[in-house]
mmCIF file of C-alpha atoms and ligand atoms in Angstrom:
data_model
loop_
_atom_site.group_PDB
_atom_site.id
_atom_site.type_symbol
_atom_site.label_atom_id
_atom_site.label_comp_id
_atom_site.label_asym_id
_atom_site.label_seq_id
_atom_site.Cartn_x
_atom_site.Cartn_y
_atom_site.Cartn_z
ATOM 1 C CA MET A 1 -14.568 55.304 67.354
ATOM 2 C CA GLU A 2 -17.264 55.555 70.049
ATOM 3 C CA THR A 3 -18.282 59.216 70.270
ATOM 4 C CA GLY A 4 -20.693 58.889 73.198
ATOM 5 C CA LEU A 5 -23.164 61.148 71.406
ATOM 6 C CA LYS A 6 -26.062 58.689 71.235
ATOM 7 C CA ASN A 7 -29.178 60.286 72.808
ATOM 8 C CA ARG A 8 -27.337 63.518 73.577
ATOM 9 C CA VAL A 9 -29.306 66.687 72.698
ATOM 10 C CA ALA A 10 -27.566 69.080 70.303
ATOM 11 C CA ILE A 11 -28.562 72.557 69.168
ATOM 12 C CA VAL A 12 -27.144 73.370 65.740
ATOM 13 C CA ALA A 13 -27.783 76.993 64.811
ATOM 14 C CA ALA A 14 -28.175 78.200 61.213
ATOM 15 C CA SER A 15 -28.392 74.629 60.007
ATOM 16 C CA SER A 16 -30.683 74.445 56.974
ATOM 17 C CA GLN A 17 -27.751 74.635 54.546
ATOM 18 C CA GLY A 18 -23.990 74.490 54.251
ATOM 19 C CA ILE A 19 -21.733 73.786 57.216
ATOM 20 C CA GLY A 20 -24.602 73.915 59.739
ATOM 21 C CA ARG A 21 -26.601 71.387 57.754
ATOM 22 C CA ALA A 22 -23.617 69.029 57.421
ATOM 23 C CA THR A 23 -23.020 69.354 61.181
ATOM 24 C CA ALA A 24 -26.637 68.498 61.971
ATOM 25 C CA LEU A 25 -26.457 65.415 59.760
ATOM 26 C CA ALA A 26 -23.119 64.324 61.251
ATOM 27 C CA LEU A 27 -24.324 64.668 64.871
ATOM 28 C CA ALA A 28 -27.546 62.810 64.016
ATOM 29 C CA ALA A 29 -25.469 60.027 62.433
ATOM 30 C CA GLU A 30 -23.930 59.574 65.902
ATOM 31 C CA GLY A 31 -27.430 59.242 67.408
ATOM 32 C CA ALA A 32 -27.833 62.755 68.847
ATOM 33 C CA HIS A 33 -31.308 64.337 68.926
ATOM 34 C CA LEU A 34 -31.321 67.786 67.371
ATOM 35 C CA ALA A 35 -32.680 71.293 67.650
ATOM 36 C CA MET A 36 -32.195 73.226 64.418
ATOM 37 C CA CYS A 37 -32.918 76.776 63.307
ATOM 38 C CA ALA A 38 -32.588 79.114 60.315
ATOM 39 C CA ARG A 39 -34.574 82.063 58.999
ATOM 40 C CA GLY A 40 -36.168 80.336 56.007
ATOM 41 C CA ALA A 41 -38.726 77.619 56.797
ATOM 42 C CA ALA A 42 -38.673 75.607 53.571
ATOM 43 C CA ALA A 43 -34.995 74.576 53.538
ATOM 44 C CA LEU A 44 -34.987 74.066 57.321
ATOM 45 C CA HIS A 45 -37.949 71.691 57.232
ATOM 46 C CA GLU A 46 -36.492 69.844 54.263
ATOM 47 C CA THR A 47 -33.172 69.305 56.077
ATOM 48 C CA ALA A 48 -34.928 68.324 59.325
ATOM 49 C CA GLU A 49 -37.009 65.764 57.435
ATOM 50 C CA GLU A 50 -33.883 64.365 55.784
ATOM 51 C CA VAL A 51 -32.200 63.997 59.198
ATOM 52 C CA ARG A 52 -35.228 62.131 60.623
ATOM 53 C CA ARG A 53 -35.491 59.868 57.585
ATOM 54 C CA LEU A 54 -31.781 58.992 57.502
ATOM 55 C CA TYR A 55 -31.076 58.589 61.221
ATOM 56 C CA GLY A 56 -34.429 58.218 63.035
ATOM 57 C CA VAL A 57 -33.525 60.826 65.676
ATOM 58 C CA GLU A 58 -35.867 63.506 66.991
ATOM 59 C CA VAL A 59 -35.541 66.977 65.454
ATOM 60 C CA TYR A 60 -37.005 70.152 66.947
ATOM 61 C CA THR A 61 -37.068 73.185 64.617
ATOM 62 C CA ASP A 62 -37.733 76.912 64.831
ATOM 63 C CA THR A 63 -37.346 79.734 62.303
ATOM 64 C CA PHE A 64 -35.721 82.966 63.448
ATOM 65 C CA ASP A 65 -32.714 85.225 62.986
ATOM 66 C CA VAL A 66 -29.922 84.297 65.434
ATOM 67 C CA SER A 67 -29.061 87.973 65.905
ATOM 68 C CA GLN A 68 -32.380 88.377 67.803
ATOM 69 C CA ASP A 69 -31.402 87.743 71.392
ATOM 70 C CA ASP A 70 -34.944 87.140 72.689
ATOM 71 C CA ARG A 71 -35.581 84.548 69.980
ATOM 72 C CA VAL A 72 -32.364 82.712 70.839
ATOM 73 C CA ARG A 73 -33.344 82.590 74.525
ATOM 74 C CA ASN A 74 -36.898 81.434 73.736
ATOM 75 C CA PHE A 75 -35.518 78.757 71.430
ATOM 76 C CA ALA A 76 -33.054 77.418 74.004
ATOM 77 C CA ASP A 77 -35.751 77.408 76.705
ATOM 78 C CA ALA A 78 -38.170 75.600 74.404
ATOM 79 C CA VAL A 79 -35.495 73.037 73.497
ATOM 80 C CA HIS A 80 -34.814 72.439 77.184
ATOM 81 C CA ARG A 81 -38.550 72.052 77.933
ATOM 82 C CA HIS A 82 -38.889 69.668 74.983
ATOM 83 C CA TYR A 83 -35.914 67.387 75.675
ATOM 84 C CA GLY A 84 -35.209 68.059 79.365
ATOM 85 C CA ARG A 85 -31.539 68.803 78.609
ATOM 86 C CA ILE A 86 -29.103 70.564 76.257
ATOM 87 C CA ASP A 87 -25.752 68.808 75.897
ATOM 88 C CA VAL A 88 -24.185 70.373 72.821
ATOM 89 C CA CYS A 89 -24.622 73.816 71.284
ATOM 90 C CA VAL A 90 -23.056 74.639 67.929
ATOM 91 C CA THR A 91 -23.248 78.371 67.201
ATOM 92 C CA ASN A 92 -23.355 79.423 63.581
ATOM 93 C CA ALA A 93 -24.827 82.144 61.347
ATOM 94 C CA GLY A 94 -24.433 83.567 57.884
ATOM 95 C CA GLY A 95 -21.309 85.571 57.169
ATOM 96 C CA PRO A 96 -21.072 89.372 56.747
ATOM 97 C CA PRO A 97 -20.829 90.793 53.219
ATOM 98 C CA ALA A 98 -17.507 90.817 51.387
ATOM 99 C CA LYS A 99 -16.356 94.335 50.578
ATOM 100 C CA SER A 100 -13.417 96.661 50.967
ATOM 101 C CA PHE A 101 -13.136 98.711 54.161
ATOM 102 C CA ALA A 102 -13.998 101.976 52.358
ATOM 103 C CA GLU A 103 -17.275 100.495 51.114
ATOM 104 C CA THR A 104 -18.490 99.341 54.535
ATOM 105 C CA THR A 105 -21.133 101.337 56.382
ATOM 106 C CA MET A 106 -21.515 101.681 60.147
ATOM 107 C CA GLU A 107 -24.820 99.808 59.834
ATOM 108 C CA GLU A 108 -22.914 96.872 58.326
ATOM 109 C CA TRP A 109 -20.429 96.949 61.228
ATOM 110 C CA ASP A 110 -23.320 96.827 63.702
ATOM 111 C CA ARG A 111 -24.955 93.999 61.764
ATOM 112 C CA ALA A 112 -21.705 91.972 61.573
ATOM 113 C CA TYR A 113 -21.286 92.301 65.346
ATOM 114 C CA GLN A 114 -24.879 91.208 65.928
ATOM 115 C CA LEU A 115 -24.670 88.320 63.486
ATOM 116 C CA ASN A 116 -21.306 86.799 64.324
ATOM 117 C CA LEU A 117 -20.322 87.869 67.846
ATOM 118 C CA ARG A 118 -23.479 88.892 69.694
ATOM 119 C CA SER A 119 -25.404 85.802 68.523
ATOM 120 C CA THR A 120 -22.677 83.606 70.009
ATOM 121 C CA VAL A 121 -23.004 85.493 73.303
ATOM 122 C CA SER A 122 -26.790 84.987 73.197
ATOM 123 C CA PHE A 123 -26.472 81.231 72.738
ATOM 124 C CA ALA A 124 -23.801 81.001 75.446
ATOM 125 C CA HIS A 125 -26.040 82.898 77.908
ATOM 126 C CA ALA A 126 -28.988 80.675 77.046
ATOM 127 C CA VAL A 127 -27.357 77.231 77.212
ATOM 128 C CA LEU A 128 -24.533 77.395 79.762
ATOM 129 C CA PRO A 129 -26.794 77.432 82.866
ATOM 130 C CA HIS A 130 -28.429 74.191 81.661
ATOM 131 C CA MET A 131 -25.029 72.614 80.992
ATOM 132 C CA GLN A 132 -23.826 73.688 84.436
ATOM 133 C CA GLN A 133 -26.763 71.905 86.056
ATOM 134 C CA GLN A 134 -25.911 68.743 84.106
ATOM 135 C CA HIS A 135 -22.188 69.087 84.863
ATOM 136 C CA TRP A 136 -21.581 68.250 81.193
ATOM 137 C CA GLY A 137 -21.624 70.378 78.091
ATOM 138 C CA ARG A 138 -20.042 71.311 74.795
ATOM 139 C CA LEU A 139 -20.227 74.787 73.247
ATOM 140 C CA ILE A 140 -18.681 74.941 69.789
ATOM 141 C CA ALA A 141 -18.522 78.168 67.776
ATOM 142 C CA ILE A 142 -18.178 78.024 64.008
ATOM 143 C CA THR A 143 -16.123 81.003 62.891
ATOM 144 C CA SER A 144 -13.607 81.246 60.047
ATOM 145 C CA ILE A 145 -9.936 80.996 59.132
ATOM 146 C CA ALA A 146 -10.243 84.809 59.339
ATOM 147 C CA VAL A 147 -9.589 84.514 63.099
ATOM 148 C CA LYS A 148 -6.054 83.330 62.261
ATOM 149 C CA GLN A 149 -5.310 85.049 58.985
ATOM 150 C CA PRO A 150 -7.299 87.974 57.526
ATOM 151 C CA VAL A 151 -9.138 87.171 54.293
ATOM 152 C CA LEU A 152 -9.097 89.691 51.415
ATOM 153 C CA GLU A 153 -12.311 91.773 51.188
ATOM 154 C CA LEU A 154 -13.666 90.288 54.427
ATOM 155 C CA VAL A 155 -12.750 93.130 56.782
ATOM 156 C CA LEU A 156 -16.061 92.767 58.642
ATOM 157 C CA SER A 157 -15.513 89.052 59.265
ATOM 158 C CA ASN A 158 -11.779 89.511 59.994
ATOM 159 C CA SER A 159 -12.563 92.064 62.701
ATOM 160 C CA VAL A 160 -15.723 90.828 64.374
ATOM 161 C CA ARG A 161 -14.954 87.098 64.569
ATOM 162 C CA VAL A 162 -11.800 87.664 66.586
ATOM 163 C CA GLY A 163 -14.122 88.653 69.429
ATOM 164 C CA VAL A 164 -15.558 85.123 69.362
ATOM 165 C CA LEU A 165 -12.053 83.828 70.025
ATOM 166 C CA GLY A 166 -11.769 86.026 73.121
ATOM 167 C CA LEU A 167 -15.187 84.836 74.249
ATOM 168 C CA VAL A 168 -14.332 81.152 73.721
ATOM 169 C CA ARG A 169 -11.044 81.492 75.596
ATOM 170 C CA SER A 170 -12.693 83.380 78.487
ATOM 171 C CA LEU A 171 -15.604 80.964 78.821
ATOM 172 C CA ALA A 172 -13.339 77.901 78.626
ATOM 173 C CA THR A 173 -11.524 79.149 81.718
ATOM 174 C CA GLN A 174 -14.700 80.029 83.565
ATOM 175 C CA TYR A 175 -16.697 76.877 82.779
ATOM 176 C CA GLY A 176 -13.957 74.234 82.925
ATOM 177 C CA PRO A 177 -14.847 73.402 86.559
ATOM 178 C CA ASP A 178 -18.408 72.625 85.335
ATOM 179 C CA ASN A 179 -17.065 69.977 82.948
ATOM 180 C CA ILE A 180 -18.090 72.111 79.962
ATOM 181 C CA THR A 181 -15.686 72.432 77.042
ATOM 182 C CA ILE A 182 -15.815 75.491 74.789
ATOM 183 C CA ASN A 183 -14.040 75.519 71.449
ATOM 184 C CA ASN A 184 -13.998 77.142 68.070
ATOM 185 C CA VAL A 185 -13.936 75.539 64.617
ATOM 186 C CA ALA A 186 -12.451 77.807 61.957
ATOM 187 C CA PRO A 187 -13.164 76.653 58.388
ATOM 188 C CA GLY A 188 -11.204 77.757 55.367
ATOM 189 C CA TYR A 189 -12.941 78.033 51.995
ATOM 190 C CA THR A 190 -15.705 75.435 52.034
ATOM 191 C CA ALA A 191 -17.909 74.336 49.140
ATOM 192 C CA THR A 192 -21.225 75.990 50.107
ATOM 193 C CA ALA A 193 -23.443 78.805 48.811
ATOM 194 C CA ARG A 194 -21.363 81.249 50.886
ATOM 195 C CA VAL A 195 -18.150 80.502 48.992
ATOM 196 C CA LYS A 196 -19.919 81.245 45.686
ATOM 197 C CA ASP A 197 -20.806 84.714 47.046
ATOM 198 C CA LEU A 198 -17.209 85.239 48.165
ATOM 199 C CA ALA A 199 -15.837 84.218 44.756
ATOM 200 C CA GLU A 200 -18.194 86.648 43.019
ATOM 201 C CA ALA A 201 -17.191 89.495 45.356
ATOM 202 C CA GLY A 202 -13.489 88.649 45.005
ATOM 203 C CA ALA A 203 -13.779 88.541 41.212
ATOM 204 C CA ARG A 204 -15.489 91.952 41.162
ATOM 205 C CA ALA A 205 -12.829 93.489 43.415
ATOM 206 C CA SER A 206 -9.876 92.073 41.460
ATOM 207 C CA GLY A 207 -11.292 92.586 37.970
ATOM 208 C CA ARG A 208 -11.053 88.879 37.172
ATOM 209 C CA SER A 209 -13.694 86.359 36.130
ATOM 210 C CA VAL A 210 -15.381 84.262 38.836
ATOM 211 C CA GLN A 211 -13.773 81.153 37.340
ATOM 212 C CA GLU A 212 -10.290 82.719 37.467
ATOM 213 C CA TYR A 213 -10.883 83.833 41.026
ATOM 214 C CA GLU A 214 -12.079 80.345 42.087
ATOM 215 C CA SER A 215 -8.974 78.765 40.517
ATOM 216 C CA GLN A 216 -6.793 81.196 42.461
ATOM 217 C CA MET A 217 -8.652 80.319 45.690
ATOM 218 C CA THR A 218 -7.819 76.631 45.390
ATOM 219 C CA ALA A 219 -4.289 77.225 44.006
ATOM 220 C CA ASP A 220 -3.415 78.941 47.316
ATOM 221 C CA ILE A 221 -4.605 75.960 49.393
ATOM 222 C CA PRO A 222 -1.977 73.213 49.916
ATOM 223 C CA MET A 223 -4.696 70.528 49.492
ATOM 224 C CA ARG A 224 -5.621 72.251 46.157
ATOM 225 C CA ARG A 225 -9.369 72.048 46.766
ATOM 226 C CA LEU A 226 -12.137 73.545 48.880
ATOM 227 C CA ALA A 227 -13.242 71.786 52.064
ATOM 228 C CA LEU A 228 -16.418 69.752 51.935
ATOM 229 C CA PRO A 229 -18.933 70.919 54.567
ATOM 230 C CA GLU A 230 -18.829 67.351 55.922
ATOM 231 C CA GLU A 231 -15.105 67.733 56.658
ATOM 232 C CA VAL A 232 -15.807 70.774 58.827
ATOM 233 C CA ALA A 233 -18.697 68.909 60.482
ATOM 234 C CA ASP A 234 -16.368 66.041 61.437
ATOM 235 C CA ALA A 235 -14.233 68.426 63.498
ATOM 236 C CA VAL A 236 -17.379 69.636 65.293
ATOM 237 C CA VAL A 237 -18.462 66.047 66.009
ATOM 238 C CA TRP A 238 -15.062 65.240 67.472
ATOM 239 C CA LEU A 239 -15.144 68.298 69.750
ATOM 240 C CA ALA A 240 -18.703 67.410 70.817
ATOM 241 C CA SER A 241 -17.742 63.816 71.560
ATOM 242 C CA GLU A 242 -16.341 62.089 74.638
ATOM 243 C CA ARG A 243 -13.133 61.675 72.641
ATOM 244 C CA ALA A 244 -12.364 65.404 73.089
ATOM 245 C CA SER A 245 -13.249 65.581 76.791
ATOM 246 C CA TYR A 246 -9.957 67.311 77.763
ATOM 247 C CA VAL A 247 -9.812 69.786 74.857
ATOM 248 C CA THR A 248 -11.101 73.270 75.663
ATOM 249 C CA GLY A 249 -10.459 76.883 74.699
ATOM 250 C CA GLN A 250 -9.014 75.827 71.340
ATOM 251 C CA THR A 251 -9.406 76.840 67.730
ATOM 252 C CA ILE A 252 -9.398 73.908 65.314
ATOM 253 C CA VAL A 253 -8.632 75.177 61.826
ATOM 254 C CA VAL A 254 -10.090 73.055 58.997
ATOM 255 C CA ASP A 255 -8.584 74.675 55.928
ATOM 256 C CA GLY A 256 -6.486 72.204 53.925
ATOM 257 C CA GLY A 257 -3.330 73.929 55.214
ATOM 258 C CA ALA A 258 -4.246 77.421 53.948
ATOM 259 C CA TYR A 259 -3.239 79.135 57.196
ATOM 260 C CA ARG A 260 0.557 79.429 57.022
ATOM 261 C CA GLY A 261 1.336 80.489 60.585
ATOM 262 C CA LEU A 262 3.096 78.293 63.127
HETATM 263 N N1 NAP B 1 -18.191 78.527 53.158
HETATM 264 C C1 NAP B 1 -17.007 79.038 53.465
HETATM 265 O O1 NAP B 1 -16.069 79.055 52.659
HETATM 266 C C2 NAP B 1 -16.761 79.587 54.852
HETATM 267 C C3 NAP B 1 -15.435 79.776 55.257
HETATM 268 C C4 NAP B 1 -15.195 80.288 56.525
HETATM 269 C C5 NAP B 1 -16.251 80.627 57.348
HETATM 270 N N2 NAP B 1 -17.526 80.438 56.908
HETATM 271 C C6 NAP B 1 -18.595 80.848 57.808
HETATM 272 O O2 NAP B 1 -19.316 79.721 58.279
HETATM 273 C C7 NAP B 1 -20.688 80.097 58.486
HETATM 274 C C8 NAP B 1 -21.580 79.149 57.693
HETATM 275 O O3 NAP B 1 -21.244 79.291 56.328
HETATM 276 P P1 NAP B 1 -21.846 78.380 55.161
HETATM 277 O O4 NAP B 1 -20.817 78.368 54.098
HETATM 278 O O5 NAP B 1 -22.343 77.102 55.716
HETATM 279 O O6 NAP B 1 -23.062 79.321 54.703
HETATM 280 P P2 NAP B 1 -24.379 78.948 53.846
HETATM 281 O O7 NAP B 1 -24.146 77.746 53.022
HETATM 282 O O8 NAP B 1 -24.750 80.234 53.208
HETATM 283 O O9 NAP B 1 -25.462 78.560 54.973
HETATM 284 C C9 NAP B 1 -25.831 79.476 55.932
HETATM 285 C C10 NAP B 1 -26.906 78.855 56.834
HETATM 286 O O10 NAP B 1 -27.140 79.753 57.911
HETATM 287 C C11 NAP B 1 -28.500 80.167 57.915
HETATM 288 N N3 NAP B 1 -28.503 81.557 58.354
HETATM 289 C C12 NAP B 1 -27.861 82.586 57.737
HETATM 290 N N4 NAP B 1 -28.050 83.714 58.431
HETATM 291 C C13 NAP B 1 -28.816 83.392 59.497
HETATM 292 C C14 NAP B 1 -29.351 84.130 60.566
HETATM 293 N N5 NAP B 1 -29.122 85.458 60.678
HETATM 294 N N6 NAP B 1 -30.104 83.502 61.496
HETATM 295 C C15 NAP B 1 -30.345 82.180 61.388
HETATM 296 N N7 NAP B 1 -29.857 81.421 60.401
HETATM 297 C C16 NAP B 1 -29.108 82.030 59.459
HETATM 298 C C17 NAP B 1 -28.983 79.957 56.480
HETATM 299 O O11 NAP B 1 -30.388 79.781 56.394
HETATM 300 P P3 NAP B 1 -31.378 81.054 56.188
HETATM 301 O O12 NAP B 1 -30.763 81.889 55.107
HETATM 302 O O13 NAP B 1 -32.694 80.456 55.833
HETATM 303 O O14 NAP B 1 -31.414 81.766 57.498
HETATM 304 C C18 NAP B 1 -28.237 78.668 56.144
HETATM 305 O O15 NAP B 1 -28.895 77.566 56.701
HETATM 306 C C19 NAP B 1 -20.803 81.551 58.034
HETATM 307 O O16 NAP B 1 -20.688 82.405 59.139
HETATM 308 C C20 NAP B 1 -19.632 81.719 57.109
HETATM 309 O O17 NAP B 1 -19.209 83.053 56.998
HETATM 310 C C21 NAP B 1 -17.815 79.909 55.692
#
């Protein structure tokens, strides 16, 4: 399948590990040049080097926290100065902590908003004007199955990420005439460091062992296994590609059938 991504320029946020990393590798495999970020330098530089070695594309990197609006803007401007364009922007970040509602603090609510909703707004503000000028663009938010079906002990994620859905739907309407598509990829449990944290929190809350909790996680998924980060990345690549040129404002759930709604 020809994706049309060769020589496109793609920002992939929070991409030193996990789903972001797999997405960076998958876009580079299609020939896209990348701009990657994360807070920690060591893992980011290691992943960037791996991308260059495997696919020979250019990779621009910067280390910062995506909840810092000024850093997001500076990054996007620097990427545009460096490459002369921004075609694809994949928004991503870490997830908020897993805990029961009673345990959450107002500081954690503020942080969850900054991390998972406000950071998406920052990237959208920073990249959409460039995409408008090009009359071509793809903005893809990575969220969670929580936007369709609340996840136990993830009240912060369940609440804040729904705002991303409203943002995606609103922007898809507004930027359709600019030939920019805006979509959301919602992963179910995916085999990354994050899922280990979730299993530990879930085990603590339910009084079971981590192993028992992990078995229960997969038993509830029709495919009876976690997603691979590469399987989530493939959905992002499709949405970024020419093959999804008429798909906008949508949520693509990649969860092995875990979401039971119609
Ligand atoms: N794994 C799952 O089962 C699952 C399911 C549904 C949704 N999700 C969501 O998908 C997103 C990615 O999850 P993942 O499983 O890929 O997580 P992960 O394996 O823990 O990787 C997170 C990546 O994001 C970077 N990062 C975290 N916080 C950041 C910040 N504030 N600013 C910049 N970079 C940041 C990390 O690098 P640094 O730490 O160096 O910054 C790392 O590269 C999360 O929002 C998660 O909640 C995950």
